[in-house]
XYZ file of N, CA and C in Angstrom:
498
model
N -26.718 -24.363 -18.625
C -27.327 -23.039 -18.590
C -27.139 -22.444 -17.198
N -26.685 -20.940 -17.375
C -26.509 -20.288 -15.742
C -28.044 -20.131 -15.180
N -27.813 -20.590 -13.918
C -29.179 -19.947 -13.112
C -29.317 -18.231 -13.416
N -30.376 -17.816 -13.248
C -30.979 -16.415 -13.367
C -31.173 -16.318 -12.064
N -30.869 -14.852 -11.592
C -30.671 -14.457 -10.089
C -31.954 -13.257 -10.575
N -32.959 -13.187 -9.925
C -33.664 -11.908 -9.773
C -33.832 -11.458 -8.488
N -34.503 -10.586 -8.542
C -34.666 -9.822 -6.908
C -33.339 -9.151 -6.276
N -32.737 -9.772 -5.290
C -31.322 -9.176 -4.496
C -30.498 -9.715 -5.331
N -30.430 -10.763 -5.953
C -29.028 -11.099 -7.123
C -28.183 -11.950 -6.299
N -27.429 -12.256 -6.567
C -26.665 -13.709 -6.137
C -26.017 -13.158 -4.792
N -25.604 -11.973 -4.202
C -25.019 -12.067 -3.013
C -25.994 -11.347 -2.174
N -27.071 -12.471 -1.424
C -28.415 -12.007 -0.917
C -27.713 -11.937 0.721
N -26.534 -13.081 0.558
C -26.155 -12.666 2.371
C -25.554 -11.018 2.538
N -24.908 -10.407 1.576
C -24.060 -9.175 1.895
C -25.171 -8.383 1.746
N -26.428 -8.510 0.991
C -27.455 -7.338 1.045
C -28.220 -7.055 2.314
N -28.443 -8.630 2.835
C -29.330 -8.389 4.619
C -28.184 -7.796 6.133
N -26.874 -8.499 5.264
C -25.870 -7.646 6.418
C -25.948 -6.587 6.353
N -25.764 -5.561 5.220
C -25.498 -4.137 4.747
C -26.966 -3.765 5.551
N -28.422 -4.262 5.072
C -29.846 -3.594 5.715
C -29.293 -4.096 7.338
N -29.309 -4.948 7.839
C -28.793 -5.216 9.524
C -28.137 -4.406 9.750
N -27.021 -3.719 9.697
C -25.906 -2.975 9.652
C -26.518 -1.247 9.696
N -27.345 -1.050 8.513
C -28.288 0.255 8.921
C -29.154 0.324 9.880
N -30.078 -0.814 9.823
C -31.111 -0.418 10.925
C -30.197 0.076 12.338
N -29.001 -1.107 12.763
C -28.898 -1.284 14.304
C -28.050 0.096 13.972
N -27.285 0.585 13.225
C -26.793 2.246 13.642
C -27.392 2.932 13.714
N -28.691 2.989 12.780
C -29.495 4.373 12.596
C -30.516 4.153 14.217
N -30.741 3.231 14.471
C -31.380 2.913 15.847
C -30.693 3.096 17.114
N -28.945 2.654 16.975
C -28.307 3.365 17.870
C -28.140 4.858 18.122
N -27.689 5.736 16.638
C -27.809 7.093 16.234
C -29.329 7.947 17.081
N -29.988 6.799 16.875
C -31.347 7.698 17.418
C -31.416 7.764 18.440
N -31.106 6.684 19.119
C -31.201 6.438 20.543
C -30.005 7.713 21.464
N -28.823 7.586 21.025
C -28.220 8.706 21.313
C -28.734 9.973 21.238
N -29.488 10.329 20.235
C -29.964 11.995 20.018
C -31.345 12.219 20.984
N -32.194 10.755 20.728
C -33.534 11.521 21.654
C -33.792 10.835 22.938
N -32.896 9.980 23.806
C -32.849 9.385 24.937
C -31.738 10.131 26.057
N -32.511 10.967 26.787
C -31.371 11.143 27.592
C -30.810 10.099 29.164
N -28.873 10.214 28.235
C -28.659 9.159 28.768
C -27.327 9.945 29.018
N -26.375 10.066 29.827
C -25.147 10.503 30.283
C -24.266 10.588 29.002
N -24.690 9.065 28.347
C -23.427 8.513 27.216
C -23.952 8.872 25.697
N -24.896 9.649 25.511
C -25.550 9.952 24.332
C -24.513 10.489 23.815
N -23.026 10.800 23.440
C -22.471 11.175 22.460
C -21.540 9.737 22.038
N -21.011 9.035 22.645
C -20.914 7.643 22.710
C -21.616 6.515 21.719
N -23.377 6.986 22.165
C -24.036 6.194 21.245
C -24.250 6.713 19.897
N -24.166 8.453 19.597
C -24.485 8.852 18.279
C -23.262 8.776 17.359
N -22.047 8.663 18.198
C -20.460 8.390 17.306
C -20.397 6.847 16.810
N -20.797 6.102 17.950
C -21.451 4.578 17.555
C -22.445 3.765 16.463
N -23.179 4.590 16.381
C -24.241 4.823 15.682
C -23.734 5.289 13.971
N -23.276 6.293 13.944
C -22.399 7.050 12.685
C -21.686 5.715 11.960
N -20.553 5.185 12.760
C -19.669 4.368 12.349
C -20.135 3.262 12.013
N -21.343 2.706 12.397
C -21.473 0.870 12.309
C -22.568 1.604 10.748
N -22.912 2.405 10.699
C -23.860 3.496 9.380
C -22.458 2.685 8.274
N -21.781 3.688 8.575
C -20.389 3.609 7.713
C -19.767 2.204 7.413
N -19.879 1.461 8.643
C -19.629 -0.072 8.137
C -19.893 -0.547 7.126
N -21.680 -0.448 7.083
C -22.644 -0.867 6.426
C -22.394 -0.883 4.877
N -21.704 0.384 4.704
C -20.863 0.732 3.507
C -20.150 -0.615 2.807
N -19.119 -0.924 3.496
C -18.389 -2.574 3.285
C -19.557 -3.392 2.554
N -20.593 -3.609 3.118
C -21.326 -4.740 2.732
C -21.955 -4.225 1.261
N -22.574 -3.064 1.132
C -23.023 -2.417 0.198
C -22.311 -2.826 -1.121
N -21.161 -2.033 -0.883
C -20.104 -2.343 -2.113
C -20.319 -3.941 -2.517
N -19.689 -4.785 -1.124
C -19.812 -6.514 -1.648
C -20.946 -6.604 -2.821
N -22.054 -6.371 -1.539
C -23.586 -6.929 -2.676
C -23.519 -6.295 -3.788
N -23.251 -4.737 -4.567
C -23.032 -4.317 -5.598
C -22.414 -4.815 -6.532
N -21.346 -5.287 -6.040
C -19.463 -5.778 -6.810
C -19.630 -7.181 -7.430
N -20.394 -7.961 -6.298
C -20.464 -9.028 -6.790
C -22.403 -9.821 -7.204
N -22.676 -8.442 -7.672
C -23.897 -8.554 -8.699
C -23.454 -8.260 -10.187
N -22.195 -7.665 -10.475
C -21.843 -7.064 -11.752
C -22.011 -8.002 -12.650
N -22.436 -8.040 -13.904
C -22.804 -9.215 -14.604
C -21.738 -8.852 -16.278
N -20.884 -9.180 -16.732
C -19.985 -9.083 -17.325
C -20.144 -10.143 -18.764
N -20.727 -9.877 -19.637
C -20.980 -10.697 -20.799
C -19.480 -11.563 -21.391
N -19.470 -12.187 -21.187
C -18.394 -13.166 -21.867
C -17.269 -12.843 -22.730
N -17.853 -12.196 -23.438
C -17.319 -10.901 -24.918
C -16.292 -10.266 -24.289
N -16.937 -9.563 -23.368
C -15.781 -8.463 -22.903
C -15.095 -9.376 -22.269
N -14.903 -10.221 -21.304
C -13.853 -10.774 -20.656
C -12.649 -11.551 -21.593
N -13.075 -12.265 -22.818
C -12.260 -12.567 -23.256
C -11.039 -12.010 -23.509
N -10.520 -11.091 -23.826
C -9.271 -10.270 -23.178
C -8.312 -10.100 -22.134
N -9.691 -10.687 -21.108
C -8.689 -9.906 -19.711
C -8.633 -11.385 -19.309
N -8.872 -12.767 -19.651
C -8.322 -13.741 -19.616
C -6.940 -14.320 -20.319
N -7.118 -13.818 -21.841
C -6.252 -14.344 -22.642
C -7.237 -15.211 -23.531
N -8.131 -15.361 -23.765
C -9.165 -15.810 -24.798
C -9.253 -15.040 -25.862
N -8.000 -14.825 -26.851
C -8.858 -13.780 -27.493
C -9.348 -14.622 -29.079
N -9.963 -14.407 -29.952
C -10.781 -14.854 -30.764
C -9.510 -14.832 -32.034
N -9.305 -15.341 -33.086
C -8.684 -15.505 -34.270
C -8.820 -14.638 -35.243
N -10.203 -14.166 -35.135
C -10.765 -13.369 -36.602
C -10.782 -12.349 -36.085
N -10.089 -11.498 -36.047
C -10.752 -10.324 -35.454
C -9.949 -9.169 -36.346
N -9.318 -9.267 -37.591
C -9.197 -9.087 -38.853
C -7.631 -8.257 -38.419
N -7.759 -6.702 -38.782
C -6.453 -6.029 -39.071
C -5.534 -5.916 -37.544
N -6.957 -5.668 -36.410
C -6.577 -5.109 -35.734
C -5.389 -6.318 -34.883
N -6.041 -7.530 -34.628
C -5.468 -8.610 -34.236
C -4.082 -8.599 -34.606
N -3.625 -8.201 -36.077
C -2.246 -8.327 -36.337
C -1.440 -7.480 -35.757
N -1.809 -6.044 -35.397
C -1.192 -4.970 -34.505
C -1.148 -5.434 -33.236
N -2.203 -5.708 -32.369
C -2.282 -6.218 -31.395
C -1.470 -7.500 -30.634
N -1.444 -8.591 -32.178
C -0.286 -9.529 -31.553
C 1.422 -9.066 -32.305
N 1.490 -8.055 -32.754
C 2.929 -7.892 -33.061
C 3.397 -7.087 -31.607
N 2.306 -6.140 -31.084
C 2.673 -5.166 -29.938
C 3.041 -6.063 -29.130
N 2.250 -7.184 -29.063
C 2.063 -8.133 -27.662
C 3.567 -9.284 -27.560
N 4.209 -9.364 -29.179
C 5.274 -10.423 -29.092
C 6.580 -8.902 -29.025
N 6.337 -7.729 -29.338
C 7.195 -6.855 -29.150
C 7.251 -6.806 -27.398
N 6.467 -6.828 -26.920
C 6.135 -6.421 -25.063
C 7.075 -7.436 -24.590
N 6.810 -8.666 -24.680
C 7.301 -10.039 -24.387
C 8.601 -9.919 -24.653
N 8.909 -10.041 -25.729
C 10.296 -9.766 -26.095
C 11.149 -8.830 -25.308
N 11.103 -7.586 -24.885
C 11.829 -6.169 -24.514
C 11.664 -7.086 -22.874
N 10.700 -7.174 -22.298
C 10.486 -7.822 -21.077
C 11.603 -8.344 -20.429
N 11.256 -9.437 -21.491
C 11.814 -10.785 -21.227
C 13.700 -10.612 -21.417
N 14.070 -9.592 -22.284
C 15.343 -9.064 -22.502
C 15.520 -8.707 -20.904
N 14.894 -8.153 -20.913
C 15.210 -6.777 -18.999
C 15.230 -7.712 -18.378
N 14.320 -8.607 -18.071
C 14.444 -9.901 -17.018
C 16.057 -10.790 -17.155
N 16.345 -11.125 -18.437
C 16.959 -11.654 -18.527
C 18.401 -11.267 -18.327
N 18.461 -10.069 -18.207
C 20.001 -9.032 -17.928
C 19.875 -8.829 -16.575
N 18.912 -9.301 -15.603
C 19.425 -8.557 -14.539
C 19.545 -9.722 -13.569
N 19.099 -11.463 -14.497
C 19.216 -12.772 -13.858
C 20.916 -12.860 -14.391
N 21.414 -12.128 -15.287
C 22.847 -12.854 -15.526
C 23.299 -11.448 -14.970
N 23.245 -10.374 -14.718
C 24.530 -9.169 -14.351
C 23.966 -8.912 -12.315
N 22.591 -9.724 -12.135
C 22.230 -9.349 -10.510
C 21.810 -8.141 -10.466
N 21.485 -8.011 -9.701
C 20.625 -6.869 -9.238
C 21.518 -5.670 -9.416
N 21.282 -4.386 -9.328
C 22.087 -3.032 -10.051
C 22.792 -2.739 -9.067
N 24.082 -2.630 -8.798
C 24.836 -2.388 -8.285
C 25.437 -0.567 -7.959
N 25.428 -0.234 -6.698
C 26.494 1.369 -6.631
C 27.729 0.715 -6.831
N 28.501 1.971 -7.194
C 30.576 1.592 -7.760
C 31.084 1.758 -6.628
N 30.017 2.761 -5.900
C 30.616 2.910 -4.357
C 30.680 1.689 -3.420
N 29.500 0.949 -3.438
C 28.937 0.028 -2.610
C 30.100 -1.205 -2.948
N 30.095 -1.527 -4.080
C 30.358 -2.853 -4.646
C 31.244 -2.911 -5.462
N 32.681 -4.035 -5.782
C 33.202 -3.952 -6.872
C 32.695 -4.314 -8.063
N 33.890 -4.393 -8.863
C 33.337 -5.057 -10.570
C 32.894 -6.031 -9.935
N 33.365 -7.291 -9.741
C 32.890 -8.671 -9.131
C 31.695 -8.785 -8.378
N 30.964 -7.477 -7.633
C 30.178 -7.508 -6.478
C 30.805 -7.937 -5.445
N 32.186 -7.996 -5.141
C 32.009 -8.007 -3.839
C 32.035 -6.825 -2.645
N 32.143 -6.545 -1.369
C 32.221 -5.504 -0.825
C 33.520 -4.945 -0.733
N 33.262 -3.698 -0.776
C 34.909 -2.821 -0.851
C 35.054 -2.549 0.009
N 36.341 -2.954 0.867
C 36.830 -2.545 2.193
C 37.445 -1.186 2.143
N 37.486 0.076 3.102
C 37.649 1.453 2.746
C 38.290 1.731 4.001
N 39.943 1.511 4.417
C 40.139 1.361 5.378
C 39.961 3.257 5.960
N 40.400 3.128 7.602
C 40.256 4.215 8.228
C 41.018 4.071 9.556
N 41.576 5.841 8.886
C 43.318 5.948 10.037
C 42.822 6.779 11.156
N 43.580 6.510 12.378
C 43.311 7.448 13.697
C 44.095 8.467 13.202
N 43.386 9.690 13.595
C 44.625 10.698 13.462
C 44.806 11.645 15.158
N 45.697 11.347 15.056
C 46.555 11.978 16.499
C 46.488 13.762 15.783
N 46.294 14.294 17.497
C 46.404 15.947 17.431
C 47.610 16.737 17.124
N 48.263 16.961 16.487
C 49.198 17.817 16.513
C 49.587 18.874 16.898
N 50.581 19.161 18.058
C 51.282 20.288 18.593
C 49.616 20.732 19.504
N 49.064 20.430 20.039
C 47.838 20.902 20.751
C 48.302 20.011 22.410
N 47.484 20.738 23.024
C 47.410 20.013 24.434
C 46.126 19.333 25.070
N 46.090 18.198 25.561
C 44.936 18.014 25.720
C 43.565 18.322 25.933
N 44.272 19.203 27.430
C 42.885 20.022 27.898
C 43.651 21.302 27.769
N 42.512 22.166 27.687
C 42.539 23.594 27.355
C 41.483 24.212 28.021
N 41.624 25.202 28.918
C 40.723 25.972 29.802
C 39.569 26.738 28.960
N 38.143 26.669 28.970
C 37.837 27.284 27.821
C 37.479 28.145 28.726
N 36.446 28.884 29.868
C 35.999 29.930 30.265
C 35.974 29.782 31.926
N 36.467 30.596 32.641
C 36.211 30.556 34.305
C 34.566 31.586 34.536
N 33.840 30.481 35.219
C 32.724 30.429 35.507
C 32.890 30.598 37.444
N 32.414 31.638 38.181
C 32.338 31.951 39.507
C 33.751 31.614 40.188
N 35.051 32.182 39.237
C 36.500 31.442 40.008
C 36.563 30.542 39.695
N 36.256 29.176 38.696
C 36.479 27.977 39.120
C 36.584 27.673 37.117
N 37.895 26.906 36.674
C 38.124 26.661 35.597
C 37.539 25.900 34.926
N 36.804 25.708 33.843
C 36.192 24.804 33.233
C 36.860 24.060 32.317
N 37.618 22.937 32.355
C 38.128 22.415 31.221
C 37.585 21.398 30.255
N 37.844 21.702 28.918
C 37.079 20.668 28.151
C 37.951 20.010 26.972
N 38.375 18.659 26.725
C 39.033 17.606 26.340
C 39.325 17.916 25.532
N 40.241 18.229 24.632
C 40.064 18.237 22.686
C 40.018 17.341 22.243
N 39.184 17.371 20.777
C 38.825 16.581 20.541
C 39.174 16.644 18.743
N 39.625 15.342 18.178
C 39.349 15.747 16.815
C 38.283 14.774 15.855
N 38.602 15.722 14.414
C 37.523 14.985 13.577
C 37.969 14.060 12.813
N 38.141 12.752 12.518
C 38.667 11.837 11.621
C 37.420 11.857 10.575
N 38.292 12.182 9.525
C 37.745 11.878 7.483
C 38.679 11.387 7.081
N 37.841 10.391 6.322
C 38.725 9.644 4.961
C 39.061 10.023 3.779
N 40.578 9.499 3.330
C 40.944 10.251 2.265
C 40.037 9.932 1.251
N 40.127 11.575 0.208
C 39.227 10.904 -0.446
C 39.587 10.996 -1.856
């Protein structure tokens, strides 16, 4: 037989952290607003946040008071019951249909590997080498004067653009 939890319920440590957790902010919070002290915005931003902490613990003690009758969980284990008349037969045809389609997809991508680009990769998967040519300037001269700035010539290199055929 399960023990019976009354009063705070089985997670009594996350309920006195969460109350610890309020008092010392709301006591810091206060202390900031009616103590004058240089750092009173310090202590009321201080104060706010460890408030907000307190939150964390709240949830815990809530979350893990939830009390969940047996019934319903059987499902979300895999317990499910035999008799459970028409619906059971829909339910396990969907469930050997799921498995099945799954287990197909799993199984095509353990024998063909992971999905491949045509760009990236050959038929085989291996990598495609894509060679690449220098191309020399034609009929141009190296440097070329582009603008005289106070008498004095500015020259700038030419330069070209190499693309691959495509």
């Amino acid at each position: 037989m399960e023990p019976v939890h009354r009063g705070l319920g089985r997670c009594v440590c996350c309920f006195w952290l969460a109350v610890a957790f309020d008092i010392v902010g709301l006591l810091v919070l206060l202390i900031g607003v009616f103590v004058n002290v240089f750092f009173y915005d310090l202590l009321i931003y201080a104060g706010a946040i460890v408030i907000f902490l307190s939150l964390i613990w709240w949830v815990f003690w809530y979350s893990g008071n939830i009390e969940v009758p047996p019934a319903e969980l059987e499902d979300d284990v895999g317990l499910l019951k035999k008799d459970r008349g028409a619906l059971s037969g829909i339910s396990g045809a969907v469930r050997r249909l799921s498995s099945r389609v799954s287990g197909g997809i799993r199984t095509s991508f353990r024998r063909n590997g992971a999905p491949s680009s045509r760009s990236q990769r050959s038929a085989r998967g291996a990598p495609v080498a894509v060679p690449m040519a220098t191309m020399t300037p034609q009929g141009v001269t190296p440097h070329t004067p582009v603008s005289s700035v106070a008498g004095c010539d500015v020259e700038m290199p030419h330069t070209t653009t190499e693309t691959s055929p495509t």
